[in-house]
PDB file of C-alpha atoms in Angstrom:
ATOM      1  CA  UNK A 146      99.484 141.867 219.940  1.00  0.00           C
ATOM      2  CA  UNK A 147     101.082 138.796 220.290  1.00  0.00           C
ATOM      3  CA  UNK A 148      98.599 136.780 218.887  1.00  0.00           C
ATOM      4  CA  UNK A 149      98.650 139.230 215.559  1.00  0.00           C
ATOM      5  CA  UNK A 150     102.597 137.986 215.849  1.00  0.00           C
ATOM      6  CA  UNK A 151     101.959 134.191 216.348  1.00  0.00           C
ATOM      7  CA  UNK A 152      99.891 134.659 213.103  1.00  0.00           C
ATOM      8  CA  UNK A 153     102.277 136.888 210.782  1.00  0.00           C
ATOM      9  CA  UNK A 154     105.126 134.156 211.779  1.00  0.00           C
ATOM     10  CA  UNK A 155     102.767 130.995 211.220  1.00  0.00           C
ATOM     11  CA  UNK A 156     101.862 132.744 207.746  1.00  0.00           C
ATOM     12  CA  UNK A 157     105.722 133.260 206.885  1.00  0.00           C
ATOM     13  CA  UNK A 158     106.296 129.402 208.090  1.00  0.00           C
ATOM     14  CA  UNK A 159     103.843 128.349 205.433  1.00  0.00           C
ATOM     15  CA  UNK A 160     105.306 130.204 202.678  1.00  0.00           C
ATOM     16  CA  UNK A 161     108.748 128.854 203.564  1.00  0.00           C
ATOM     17  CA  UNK A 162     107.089 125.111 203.445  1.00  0.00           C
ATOM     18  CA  UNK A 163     105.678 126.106 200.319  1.00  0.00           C
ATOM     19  CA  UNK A 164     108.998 126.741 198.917  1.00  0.00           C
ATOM     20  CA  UNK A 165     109.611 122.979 199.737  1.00  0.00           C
ATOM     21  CA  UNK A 166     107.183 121.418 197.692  1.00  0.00           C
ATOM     22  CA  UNK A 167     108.110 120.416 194.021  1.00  0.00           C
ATOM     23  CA  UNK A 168     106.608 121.907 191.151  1.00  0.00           C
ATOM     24  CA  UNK A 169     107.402 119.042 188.495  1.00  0.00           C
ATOM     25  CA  UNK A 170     106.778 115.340 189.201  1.00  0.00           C
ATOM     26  CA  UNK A 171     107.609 112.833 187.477  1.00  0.00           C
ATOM     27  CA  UNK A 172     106.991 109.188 188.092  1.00  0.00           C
ATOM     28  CA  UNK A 173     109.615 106.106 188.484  1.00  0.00           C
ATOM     29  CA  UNK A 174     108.446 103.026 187.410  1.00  0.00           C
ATOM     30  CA  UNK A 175     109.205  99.533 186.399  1.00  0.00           C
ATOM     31  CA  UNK A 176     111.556  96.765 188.000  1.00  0.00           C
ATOM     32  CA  UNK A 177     115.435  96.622 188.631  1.00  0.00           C
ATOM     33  CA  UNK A 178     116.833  99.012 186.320  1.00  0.00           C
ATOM     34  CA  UNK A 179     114.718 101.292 186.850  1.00  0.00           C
ATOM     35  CA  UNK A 180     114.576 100.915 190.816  1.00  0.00           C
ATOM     36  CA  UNK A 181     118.629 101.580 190.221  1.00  0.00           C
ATOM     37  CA  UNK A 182     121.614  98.601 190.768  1.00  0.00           C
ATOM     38  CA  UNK A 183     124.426 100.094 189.558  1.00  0.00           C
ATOM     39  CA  UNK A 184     127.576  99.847 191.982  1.00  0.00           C
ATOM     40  CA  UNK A 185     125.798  96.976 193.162  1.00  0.00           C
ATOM     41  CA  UNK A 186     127.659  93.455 192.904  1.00  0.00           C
ATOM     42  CA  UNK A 187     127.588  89.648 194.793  1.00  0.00           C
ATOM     43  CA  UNK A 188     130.022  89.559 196.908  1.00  0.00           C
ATOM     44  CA  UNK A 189     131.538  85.655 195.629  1.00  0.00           C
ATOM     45  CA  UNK A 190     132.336  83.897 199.237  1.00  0.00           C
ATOM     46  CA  UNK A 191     128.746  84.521 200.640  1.00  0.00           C
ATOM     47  CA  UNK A 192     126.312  85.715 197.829  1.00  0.00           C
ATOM     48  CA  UNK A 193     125.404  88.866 199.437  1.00  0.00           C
ATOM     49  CA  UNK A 194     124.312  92.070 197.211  1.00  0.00           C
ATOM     50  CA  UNK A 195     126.244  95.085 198.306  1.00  0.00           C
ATOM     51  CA  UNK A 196     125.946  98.474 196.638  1.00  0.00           C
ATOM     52  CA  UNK A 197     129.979 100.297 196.011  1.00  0.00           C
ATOM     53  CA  UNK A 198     128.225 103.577 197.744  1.00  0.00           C
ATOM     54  CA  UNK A 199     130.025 105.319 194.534  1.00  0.00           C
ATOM     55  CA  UNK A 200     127.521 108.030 193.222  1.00  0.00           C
ATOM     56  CA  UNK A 201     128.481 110.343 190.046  1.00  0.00           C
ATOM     57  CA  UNK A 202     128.829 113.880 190.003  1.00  0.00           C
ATOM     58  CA  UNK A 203     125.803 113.599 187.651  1.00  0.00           C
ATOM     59  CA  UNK A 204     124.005 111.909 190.451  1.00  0.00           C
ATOM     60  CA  UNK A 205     124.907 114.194 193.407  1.00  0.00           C
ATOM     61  CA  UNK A 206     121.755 116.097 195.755  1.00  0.00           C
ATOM     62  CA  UNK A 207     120.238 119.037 194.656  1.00  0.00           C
ATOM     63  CA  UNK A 208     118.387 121.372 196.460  1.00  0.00           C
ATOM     64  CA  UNK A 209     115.707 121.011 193.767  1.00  0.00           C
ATOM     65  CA  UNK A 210     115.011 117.922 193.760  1.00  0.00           C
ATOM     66  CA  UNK A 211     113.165 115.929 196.075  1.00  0.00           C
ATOM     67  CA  UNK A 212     111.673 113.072 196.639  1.00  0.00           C
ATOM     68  CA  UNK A 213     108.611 111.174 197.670  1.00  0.00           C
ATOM     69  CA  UNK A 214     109.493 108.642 200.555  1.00  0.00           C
ATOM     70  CA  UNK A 215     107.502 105.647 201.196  1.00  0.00           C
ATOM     71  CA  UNK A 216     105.995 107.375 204.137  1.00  0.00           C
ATOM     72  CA  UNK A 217     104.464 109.702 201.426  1.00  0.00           C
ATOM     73  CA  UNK A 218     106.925 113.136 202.751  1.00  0.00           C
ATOM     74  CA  UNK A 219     108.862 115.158 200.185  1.00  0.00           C
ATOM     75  CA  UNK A 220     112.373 115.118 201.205  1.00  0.00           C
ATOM     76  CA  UNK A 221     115.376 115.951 199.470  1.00  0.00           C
ATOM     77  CA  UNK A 222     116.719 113.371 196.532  1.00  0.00           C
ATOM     78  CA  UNK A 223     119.790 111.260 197.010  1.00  0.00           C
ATOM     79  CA  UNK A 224     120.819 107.637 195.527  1.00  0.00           C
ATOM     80  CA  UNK A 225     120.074 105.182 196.171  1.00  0.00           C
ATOM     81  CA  UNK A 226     116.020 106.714 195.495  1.00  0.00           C
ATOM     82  CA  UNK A 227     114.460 103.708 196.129  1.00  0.00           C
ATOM     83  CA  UNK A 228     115.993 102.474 199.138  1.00  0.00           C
ATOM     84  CA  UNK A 229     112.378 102.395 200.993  1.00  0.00           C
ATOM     85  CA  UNK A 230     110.175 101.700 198.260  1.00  0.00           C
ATOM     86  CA  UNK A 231     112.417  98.328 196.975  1.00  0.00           C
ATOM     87  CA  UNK A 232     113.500  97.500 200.067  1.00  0.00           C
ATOM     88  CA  UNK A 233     113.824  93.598 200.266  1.00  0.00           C
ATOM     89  CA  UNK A 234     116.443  94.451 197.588  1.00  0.00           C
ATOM     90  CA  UNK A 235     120.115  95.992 197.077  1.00  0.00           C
ATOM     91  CA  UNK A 236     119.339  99.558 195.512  1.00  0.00           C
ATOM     92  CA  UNK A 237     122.113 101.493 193.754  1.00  0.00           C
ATOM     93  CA  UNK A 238     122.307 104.194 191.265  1.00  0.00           C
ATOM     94  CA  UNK A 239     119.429 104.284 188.631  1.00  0.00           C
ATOM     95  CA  UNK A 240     118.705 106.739 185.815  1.00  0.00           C
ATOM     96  CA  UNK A 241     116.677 109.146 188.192  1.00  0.00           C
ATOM     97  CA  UNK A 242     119.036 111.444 190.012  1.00  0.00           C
ATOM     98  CA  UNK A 243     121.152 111.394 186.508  1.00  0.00           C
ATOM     99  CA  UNK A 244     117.531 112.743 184.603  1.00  0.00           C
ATOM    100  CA  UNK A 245     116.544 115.116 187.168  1.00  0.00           C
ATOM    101  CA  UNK A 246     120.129 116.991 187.442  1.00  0.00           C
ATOM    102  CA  UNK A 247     120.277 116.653 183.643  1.00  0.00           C
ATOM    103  CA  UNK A 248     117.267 118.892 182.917  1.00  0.00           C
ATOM    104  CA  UNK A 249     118.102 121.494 186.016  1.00  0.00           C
ATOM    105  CA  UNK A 250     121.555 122.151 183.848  1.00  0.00           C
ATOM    106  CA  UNK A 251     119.834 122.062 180.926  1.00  0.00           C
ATOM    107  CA  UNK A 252     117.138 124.319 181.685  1.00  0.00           C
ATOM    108  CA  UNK A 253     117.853 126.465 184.644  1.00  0.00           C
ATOM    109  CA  UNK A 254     114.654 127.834 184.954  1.00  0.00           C
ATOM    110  CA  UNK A 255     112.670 124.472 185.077  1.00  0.00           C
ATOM    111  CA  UNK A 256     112.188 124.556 188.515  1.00  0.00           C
ATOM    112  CA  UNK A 257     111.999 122.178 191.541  1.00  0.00           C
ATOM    113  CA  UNK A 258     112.016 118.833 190.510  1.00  0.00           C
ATOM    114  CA  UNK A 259     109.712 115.634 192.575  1.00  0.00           C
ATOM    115  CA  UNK A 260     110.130 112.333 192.291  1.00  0.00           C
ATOM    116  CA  UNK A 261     108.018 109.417 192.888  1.00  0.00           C
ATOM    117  CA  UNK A 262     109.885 106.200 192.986  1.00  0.00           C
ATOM    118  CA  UNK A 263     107.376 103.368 192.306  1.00  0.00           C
ATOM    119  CA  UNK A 264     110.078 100.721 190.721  1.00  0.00           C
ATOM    120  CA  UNK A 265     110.352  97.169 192.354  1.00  0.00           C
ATOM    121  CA  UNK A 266     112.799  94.391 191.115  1.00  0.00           C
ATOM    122  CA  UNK A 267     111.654  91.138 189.301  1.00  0.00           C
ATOM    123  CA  UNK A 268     108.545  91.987 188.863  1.00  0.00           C
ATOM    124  CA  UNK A 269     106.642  91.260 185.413  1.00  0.00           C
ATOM    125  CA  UNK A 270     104.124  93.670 183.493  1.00  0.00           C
ATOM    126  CA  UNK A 271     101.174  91.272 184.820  1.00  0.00           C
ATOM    127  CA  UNK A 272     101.948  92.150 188.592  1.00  0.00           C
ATOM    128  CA  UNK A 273     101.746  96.259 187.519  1.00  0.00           C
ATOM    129  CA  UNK A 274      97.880  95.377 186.008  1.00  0.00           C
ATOM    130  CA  UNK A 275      95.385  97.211 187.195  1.00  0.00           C
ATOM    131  CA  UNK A 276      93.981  96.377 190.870  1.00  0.00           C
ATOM    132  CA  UNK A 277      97.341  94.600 191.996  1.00  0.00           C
ATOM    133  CA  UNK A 278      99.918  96.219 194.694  1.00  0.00           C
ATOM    134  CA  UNK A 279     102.267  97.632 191.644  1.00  0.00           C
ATOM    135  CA  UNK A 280      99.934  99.471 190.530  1.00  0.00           C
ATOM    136  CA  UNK A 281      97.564 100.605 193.454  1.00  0.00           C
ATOM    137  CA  UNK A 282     100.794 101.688 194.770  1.00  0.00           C
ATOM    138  CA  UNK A 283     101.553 103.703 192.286  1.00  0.00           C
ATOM    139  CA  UNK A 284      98.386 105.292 191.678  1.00  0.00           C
ATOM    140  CA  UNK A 285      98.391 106.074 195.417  1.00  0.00           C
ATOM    141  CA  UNK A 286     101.904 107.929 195.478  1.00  0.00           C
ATOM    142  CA  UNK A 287     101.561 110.145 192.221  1.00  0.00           C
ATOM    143  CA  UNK A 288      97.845 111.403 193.772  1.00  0.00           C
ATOM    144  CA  UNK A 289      99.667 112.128 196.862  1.00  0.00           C
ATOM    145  CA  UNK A 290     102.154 113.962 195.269  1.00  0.00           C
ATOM    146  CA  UNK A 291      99.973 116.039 193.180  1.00  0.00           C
ATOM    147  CA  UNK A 292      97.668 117.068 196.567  1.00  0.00           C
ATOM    148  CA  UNK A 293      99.735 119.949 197.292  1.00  0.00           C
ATOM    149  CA  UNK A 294     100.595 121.363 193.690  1.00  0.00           C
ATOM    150  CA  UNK A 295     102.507 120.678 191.194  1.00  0.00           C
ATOM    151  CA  UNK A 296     101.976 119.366 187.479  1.00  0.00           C
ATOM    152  CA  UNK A 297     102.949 115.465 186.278  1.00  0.00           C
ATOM    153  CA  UNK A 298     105.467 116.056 183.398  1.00  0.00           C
ATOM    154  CA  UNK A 299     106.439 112.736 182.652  1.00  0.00           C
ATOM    155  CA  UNK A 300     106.387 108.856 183.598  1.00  0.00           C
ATOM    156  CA  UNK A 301     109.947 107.321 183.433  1.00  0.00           C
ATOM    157  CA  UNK A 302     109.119 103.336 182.391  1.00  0.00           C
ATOM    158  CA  UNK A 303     111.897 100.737 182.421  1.00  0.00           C
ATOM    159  CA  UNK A 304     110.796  97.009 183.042  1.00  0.00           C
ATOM    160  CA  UNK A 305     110.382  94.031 180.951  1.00  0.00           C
ATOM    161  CA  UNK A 306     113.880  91.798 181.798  1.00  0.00           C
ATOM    162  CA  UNK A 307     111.266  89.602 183.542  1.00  0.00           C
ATOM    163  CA  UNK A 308     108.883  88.721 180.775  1.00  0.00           C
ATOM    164  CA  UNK A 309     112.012  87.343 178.848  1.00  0.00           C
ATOM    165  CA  UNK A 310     111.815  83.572 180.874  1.00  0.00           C
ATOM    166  CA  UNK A 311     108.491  82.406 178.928  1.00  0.00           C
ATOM    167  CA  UNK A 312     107.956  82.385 175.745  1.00  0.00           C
ATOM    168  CA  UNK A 313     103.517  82.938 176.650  1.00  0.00           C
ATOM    169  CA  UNK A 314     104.749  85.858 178.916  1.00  0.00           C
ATOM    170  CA  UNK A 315     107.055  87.669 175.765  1.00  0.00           C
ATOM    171  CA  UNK A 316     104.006  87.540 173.148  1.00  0.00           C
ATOM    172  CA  UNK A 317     101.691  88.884 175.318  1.00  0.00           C
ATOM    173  CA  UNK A 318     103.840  91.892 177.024  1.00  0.00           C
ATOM    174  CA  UNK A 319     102.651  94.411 174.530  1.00  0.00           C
ATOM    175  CA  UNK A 320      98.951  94.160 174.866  1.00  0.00           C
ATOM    176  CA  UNK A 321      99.592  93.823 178.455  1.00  0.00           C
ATOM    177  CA  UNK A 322     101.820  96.762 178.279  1.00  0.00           C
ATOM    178  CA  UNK A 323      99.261  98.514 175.923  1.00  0.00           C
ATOM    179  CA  UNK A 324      96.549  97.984 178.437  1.00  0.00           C
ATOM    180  CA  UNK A 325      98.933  99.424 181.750  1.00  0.00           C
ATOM    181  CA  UNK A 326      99.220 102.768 180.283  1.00  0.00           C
ATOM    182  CA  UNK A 327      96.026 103.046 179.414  1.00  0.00           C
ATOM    183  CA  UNK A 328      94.284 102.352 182.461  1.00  0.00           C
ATOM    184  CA  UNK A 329      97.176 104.450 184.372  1.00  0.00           C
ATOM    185  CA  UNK A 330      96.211 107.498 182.359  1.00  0.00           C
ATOM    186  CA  UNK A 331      92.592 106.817 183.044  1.00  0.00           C
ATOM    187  CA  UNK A 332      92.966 106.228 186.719  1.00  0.00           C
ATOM    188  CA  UNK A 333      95.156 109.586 186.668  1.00  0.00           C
ATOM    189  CA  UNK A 334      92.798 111.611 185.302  1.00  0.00           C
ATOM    190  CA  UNK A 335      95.338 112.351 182.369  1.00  0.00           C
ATOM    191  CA  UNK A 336      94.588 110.582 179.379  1.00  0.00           C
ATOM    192  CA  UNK A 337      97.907 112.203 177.457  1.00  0.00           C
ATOM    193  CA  UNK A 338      99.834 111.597 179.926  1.00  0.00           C
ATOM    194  CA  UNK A 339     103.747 111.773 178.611  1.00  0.00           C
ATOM    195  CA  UNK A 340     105.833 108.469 179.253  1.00  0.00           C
ATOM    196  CA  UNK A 341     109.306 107.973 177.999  1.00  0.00           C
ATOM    197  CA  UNK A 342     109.823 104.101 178.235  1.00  0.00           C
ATOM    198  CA  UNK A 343     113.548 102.388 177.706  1.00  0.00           C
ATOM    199  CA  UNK A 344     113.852  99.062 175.566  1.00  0.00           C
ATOM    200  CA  UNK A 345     115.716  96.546 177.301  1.00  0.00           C
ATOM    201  CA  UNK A 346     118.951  96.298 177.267  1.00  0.00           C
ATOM    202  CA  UNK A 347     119.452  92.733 178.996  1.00  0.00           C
ATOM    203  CA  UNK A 348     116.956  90.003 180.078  1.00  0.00           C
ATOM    204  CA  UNK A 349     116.336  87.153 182.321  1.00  0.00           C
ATOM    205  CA  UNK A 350     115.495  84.479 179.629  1.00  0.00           C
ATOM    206  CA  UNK A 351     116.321  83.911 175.895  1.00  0.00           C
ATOM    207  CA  UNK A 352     113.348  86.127 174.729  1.00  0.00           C
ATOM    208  CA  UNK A 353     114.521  89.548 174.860  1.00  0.00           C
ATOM    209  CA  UNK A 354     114.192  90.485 171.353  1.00  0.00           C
ATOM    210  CA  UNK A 355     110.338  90.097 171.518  1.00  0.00           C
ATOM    211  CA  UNK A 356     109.904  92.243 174.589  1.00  0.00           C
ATOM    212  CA  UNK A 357     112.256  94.534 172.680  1.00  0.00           C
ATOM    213  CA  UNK A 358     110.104  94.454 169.852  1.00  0.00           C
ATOM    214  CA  UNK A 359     106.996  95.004 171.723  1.00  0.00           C
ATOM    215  CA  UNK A 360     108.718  97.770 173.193  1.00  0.00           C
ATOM    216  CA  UNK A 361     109.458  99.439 170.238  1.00  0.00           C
ATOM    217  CA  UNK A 362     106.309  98.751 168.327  1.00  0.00           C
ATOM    218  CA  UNK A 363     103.960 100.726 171.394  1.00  0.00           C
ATOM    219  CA  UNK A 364     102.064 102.844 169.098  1.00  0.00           C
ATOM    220  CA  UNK A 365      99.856 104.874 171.787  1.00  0.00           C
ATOM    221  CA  UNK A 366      99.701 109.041 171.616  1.00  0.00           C
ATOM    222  CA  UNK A 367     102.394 110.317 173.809  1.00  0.00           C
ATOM    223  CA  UNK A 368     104.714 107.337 174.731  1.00  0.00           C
ATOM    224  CA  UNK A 369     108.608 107.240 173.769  1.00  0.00           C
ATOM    225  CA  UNK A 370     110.898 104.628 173.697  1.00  0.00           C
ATOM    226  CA  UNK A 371     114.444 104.958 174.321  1.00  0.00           C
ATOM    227  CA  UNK A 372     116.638 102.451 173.450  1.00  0.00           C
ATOM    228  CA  UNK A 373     119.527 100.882 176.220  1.00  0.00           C
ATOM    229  CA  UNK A 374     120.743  98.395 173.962  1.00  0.00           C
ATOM    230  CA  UNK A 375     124.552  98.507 174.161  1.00  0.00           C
ATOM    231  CA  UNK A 376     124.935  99.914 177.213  1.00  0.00           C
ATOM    232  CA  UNK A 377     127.189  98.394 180.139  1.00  0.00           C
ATOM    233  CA  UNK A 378     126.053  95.886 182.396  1.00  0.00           C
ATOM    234  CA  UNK A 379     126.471  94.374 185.625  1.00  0.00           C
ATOM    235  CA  UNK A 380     128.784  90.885 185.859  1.00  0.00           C
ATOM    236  CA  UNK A 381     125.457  89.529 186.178  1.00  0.00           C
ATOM    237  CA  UNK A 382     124.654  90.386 182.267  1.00  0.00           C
ATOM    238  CA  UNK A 383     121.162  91.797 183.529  1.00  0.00           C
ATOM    239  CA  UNK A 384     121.578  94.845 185.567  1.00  0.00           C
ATOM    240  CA  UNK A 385     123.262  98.719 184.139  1.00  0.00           C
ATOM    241  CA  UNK A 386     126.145  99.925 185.451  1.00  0.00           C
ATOM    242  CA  UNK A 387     126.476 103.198 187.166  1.00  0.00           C
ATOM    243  CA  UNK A 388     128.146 104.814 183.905  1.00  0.00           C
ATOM    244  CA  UNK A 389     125.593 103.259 182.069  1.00  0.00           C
ATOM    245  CA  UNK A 390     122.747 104.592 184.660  1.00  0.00           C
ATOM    246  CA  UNK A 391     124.246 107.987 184.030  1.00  0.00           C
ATOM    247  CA  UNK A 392     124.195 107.733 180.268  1.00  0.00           C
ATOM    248  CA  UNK A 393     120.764 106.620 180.067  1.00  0.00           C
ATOM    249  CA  UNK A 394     119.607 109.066 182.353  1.00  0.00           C
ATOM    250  CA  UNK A 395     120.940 111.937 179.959  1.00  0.00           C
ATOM    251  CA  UNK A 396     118.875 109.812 177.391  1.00  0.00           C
ATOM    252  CA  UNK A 397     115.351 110.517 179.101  1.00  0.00           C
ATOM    253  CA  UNK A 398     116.124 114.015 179.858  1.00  0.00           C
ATOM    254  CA  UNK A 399     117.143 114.733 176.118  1.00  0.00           C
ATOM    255  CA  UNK A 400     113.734 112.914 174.803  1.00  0.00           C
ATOM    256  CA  UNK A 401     111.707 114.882 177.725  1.00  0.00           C
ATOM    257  CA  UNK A 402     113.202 118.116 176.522  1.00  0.00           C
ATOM    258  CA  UNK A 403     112.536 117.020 172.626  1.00  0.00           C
ATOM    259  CA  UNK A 404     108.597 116.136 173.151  1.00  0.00           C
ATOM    260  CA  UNK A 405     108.448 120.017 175.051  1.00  0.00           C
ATOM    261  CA  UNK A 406     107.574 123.124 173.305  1.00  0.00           C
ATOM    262  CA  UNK A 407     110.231 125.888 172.678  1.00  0.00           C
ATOM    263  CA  UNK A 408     110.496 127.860 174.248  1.00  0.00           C
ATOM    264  CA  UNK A 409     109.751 126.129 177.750  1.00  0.00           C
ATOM    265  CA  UNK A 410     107.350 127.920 179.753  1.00  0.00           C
ATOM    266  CA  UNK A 411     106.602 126.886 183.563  1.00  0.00           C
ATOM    267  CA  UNK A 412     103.414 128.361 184.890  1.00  0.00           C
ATOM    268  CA  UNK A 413     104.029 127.602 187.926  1.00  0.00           C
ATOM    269  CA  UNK A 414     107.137 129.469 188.845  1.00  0.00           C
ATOM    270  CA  UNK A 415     104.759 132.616 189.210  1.00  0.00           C
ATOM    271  CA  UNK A 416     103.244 130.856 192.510  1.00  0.00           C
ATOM    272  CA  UNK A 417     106.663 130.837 193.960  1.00  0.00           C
ATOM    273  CA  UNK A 418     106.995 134.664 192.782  1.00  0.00           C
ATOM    274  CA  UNK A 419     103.776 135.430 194.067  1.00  0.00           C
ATOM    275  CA  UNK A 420     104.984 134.168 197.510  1.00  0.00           C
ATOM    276  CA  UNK A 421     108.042 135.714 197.330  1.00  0.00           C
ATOM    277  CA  UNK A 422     106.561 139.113 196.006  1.00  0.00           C
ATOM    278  CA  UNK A 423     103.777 138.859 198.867  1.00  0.00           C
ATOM    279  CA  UNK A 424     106.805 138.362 201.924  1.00  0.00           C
ATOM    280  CA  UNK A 425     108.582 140.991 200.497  1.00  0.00           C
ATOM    281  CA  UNK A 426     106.118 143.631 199.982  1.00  0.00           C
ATOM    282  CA  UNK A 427     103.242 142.730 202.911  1.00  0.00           C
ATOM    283  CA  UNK A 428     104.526 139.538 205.100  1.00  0.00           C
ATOM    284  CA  UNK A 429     107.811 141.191 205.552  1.00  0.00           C
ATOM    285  CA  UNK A 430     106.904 145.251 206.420  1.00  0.00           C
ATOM    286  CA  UNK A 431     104.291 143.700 208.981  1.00  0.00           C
ATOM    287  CA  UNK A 432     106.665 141.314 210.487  1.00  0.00           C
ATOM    288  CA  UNK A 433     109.076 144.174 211.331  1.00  0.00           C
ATOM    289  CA  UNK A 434     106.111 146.725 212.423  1.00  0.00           C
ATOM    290  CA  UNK A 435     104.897 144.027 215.080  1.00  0.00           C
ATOM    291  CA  UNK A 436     108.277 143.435 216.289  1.00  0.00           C
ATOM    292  CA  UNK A 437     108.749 147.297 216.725  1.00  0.00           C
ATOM    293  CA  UNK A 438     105.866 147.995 218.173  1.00  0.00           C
ATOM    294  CA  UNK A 439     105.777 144.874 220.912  1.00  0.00           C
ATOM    295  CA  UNK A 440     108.232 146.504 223.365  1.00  0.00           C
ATOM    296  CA  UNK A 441     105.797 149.604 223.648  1.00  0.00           C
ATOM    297  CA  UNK A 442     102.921 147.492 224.331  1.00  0.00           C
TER     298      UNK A 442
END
């Protein structure tokens, strides 16, 4: 009897973890902006990087969304999201948090939200090729995340402010860029794979306006571009502020929710129904019929 108990509360444990696990994921990518420095400034007597610890209401935790931690465990979603992932940098407030609350108000019925910060600072589009850290990395992380359930929606892609310094680097970002995606969605299994990419708003040399224009000119199935041109920076001319982080985060969500069909179905809320449906009808009556029946036994 109290092994048919052990079992009816290790099969009520499960469902409860199963609750846990998110049923959209969407992948974080690219360098600095992406990665999130917003609040964060040089402090002018010794240099240091220090983020303001100042996060929006727009950027606040949600029970609903998590994310994946560099020791590859969901856990819930707070700024600054790539804390362990860019870590010989100072992370503040990116566009994530800002996207994933966005769509939960927008669409109530979404639900849970994952994501899988893969964004490191001042790095260029030729460290993200194929068989290199960048992108083994992120190969790695998005597989894990989809072991346990859960459907890819979208890649997030902001990066470029490095291949602004060199004029070889600039003229060849888009077939490098070109060539990223594609072997991504090959290497994902997912060859229409949706990725919303932002056009720079700042660089780190005088050749912004051909990234921008390479940017812009991506002509692959599937890919957006959203422009952050205009938006508030940093004192250091390169690097979004947090209203700015905010605002473009609003951005993604509104050209994720565009590129979806209306109305928005998610298939996979009935596996969370299912379990719910299952505890209340079986899991549950059983539960209370062992624990009645134990003191008699």
């Amino acid at each position: 009897m109290l092994s048919l108990l052990f079992l009816v509360l290790l099969i009520q444990a499960n469902l409860s973890m199963s609750e846990q696990l998110p049923q959209n994921i969407f992948i974080l990518a690219g360098q600095s902006n992406m990665a999130g420095r917003g609040g964060v400034v040089n402090n002018t007597k010794n240099g240091i990087a220090s983020w303001d610890g100042i996060v929006p209401v727009q950027c606040q935790p949600n029970p609903s969304i998590l994310r994946l931690s560099a020791s590859l465990t969901w856990v819930q979603a707070h700024e600054p999201l790539h804390a362990d992932i860019d870590y010989n940098k100072t992370n503040g407030v990116g566009p994530g948090m800002s996207f994933a609350n966005a769509i939960l108000t927008k669409v109530p019925n979404f639900g849970s939200i994952g994501l899988v910060p893969c964004a490191m600072g001042g790095t260029s589009i030729s460290e993200w090729a194929k068989g290199g850290f960048l992108y083994d990395q992120l190969v790695r992380r998005t597989q894990f995340a989809l072991q346990r359930g859960g459907v890819i929606r979208a890649m997030l892609w902001y990066q470029g402010e490095s291949d602004t310094q060199i004029r070889e680097d600039a003229d060849a970002y888009k077939g490098r860029l070109d060539r990223f995606f594609i072997d991504l969605r090959a290497d994902l299994g997912y060859p229409t794979l949706p990725i919303i990419q932002v056009a720079l708003a700042s660089g780190e040399g005088p050749y912004v306006e051909i990234v921008r224009n390479a940017q812009l000119g991506i002509n692959l199935p599937n890919v957006q571009c959203v422009d952050a041109k205009g938006l508030p920076l940093e004192p250091d001319r390169v690097h979004l502020t947090t209203p700015a982080q905010v605002q473009l985060g609003q951005v993604l969500t509104d050209a994720f929710l565009q590129s979806l069909p209306s109305p928005i179905h998610i298939a996979n809320n009935s596996c969370r129904r299912f379990s719910n449906l299952m505890f209340h009808f079986l899991i549950g009556p059983l539960l209370r019929f062992v624990l009645f029946i134990v003191p008699f036994t």
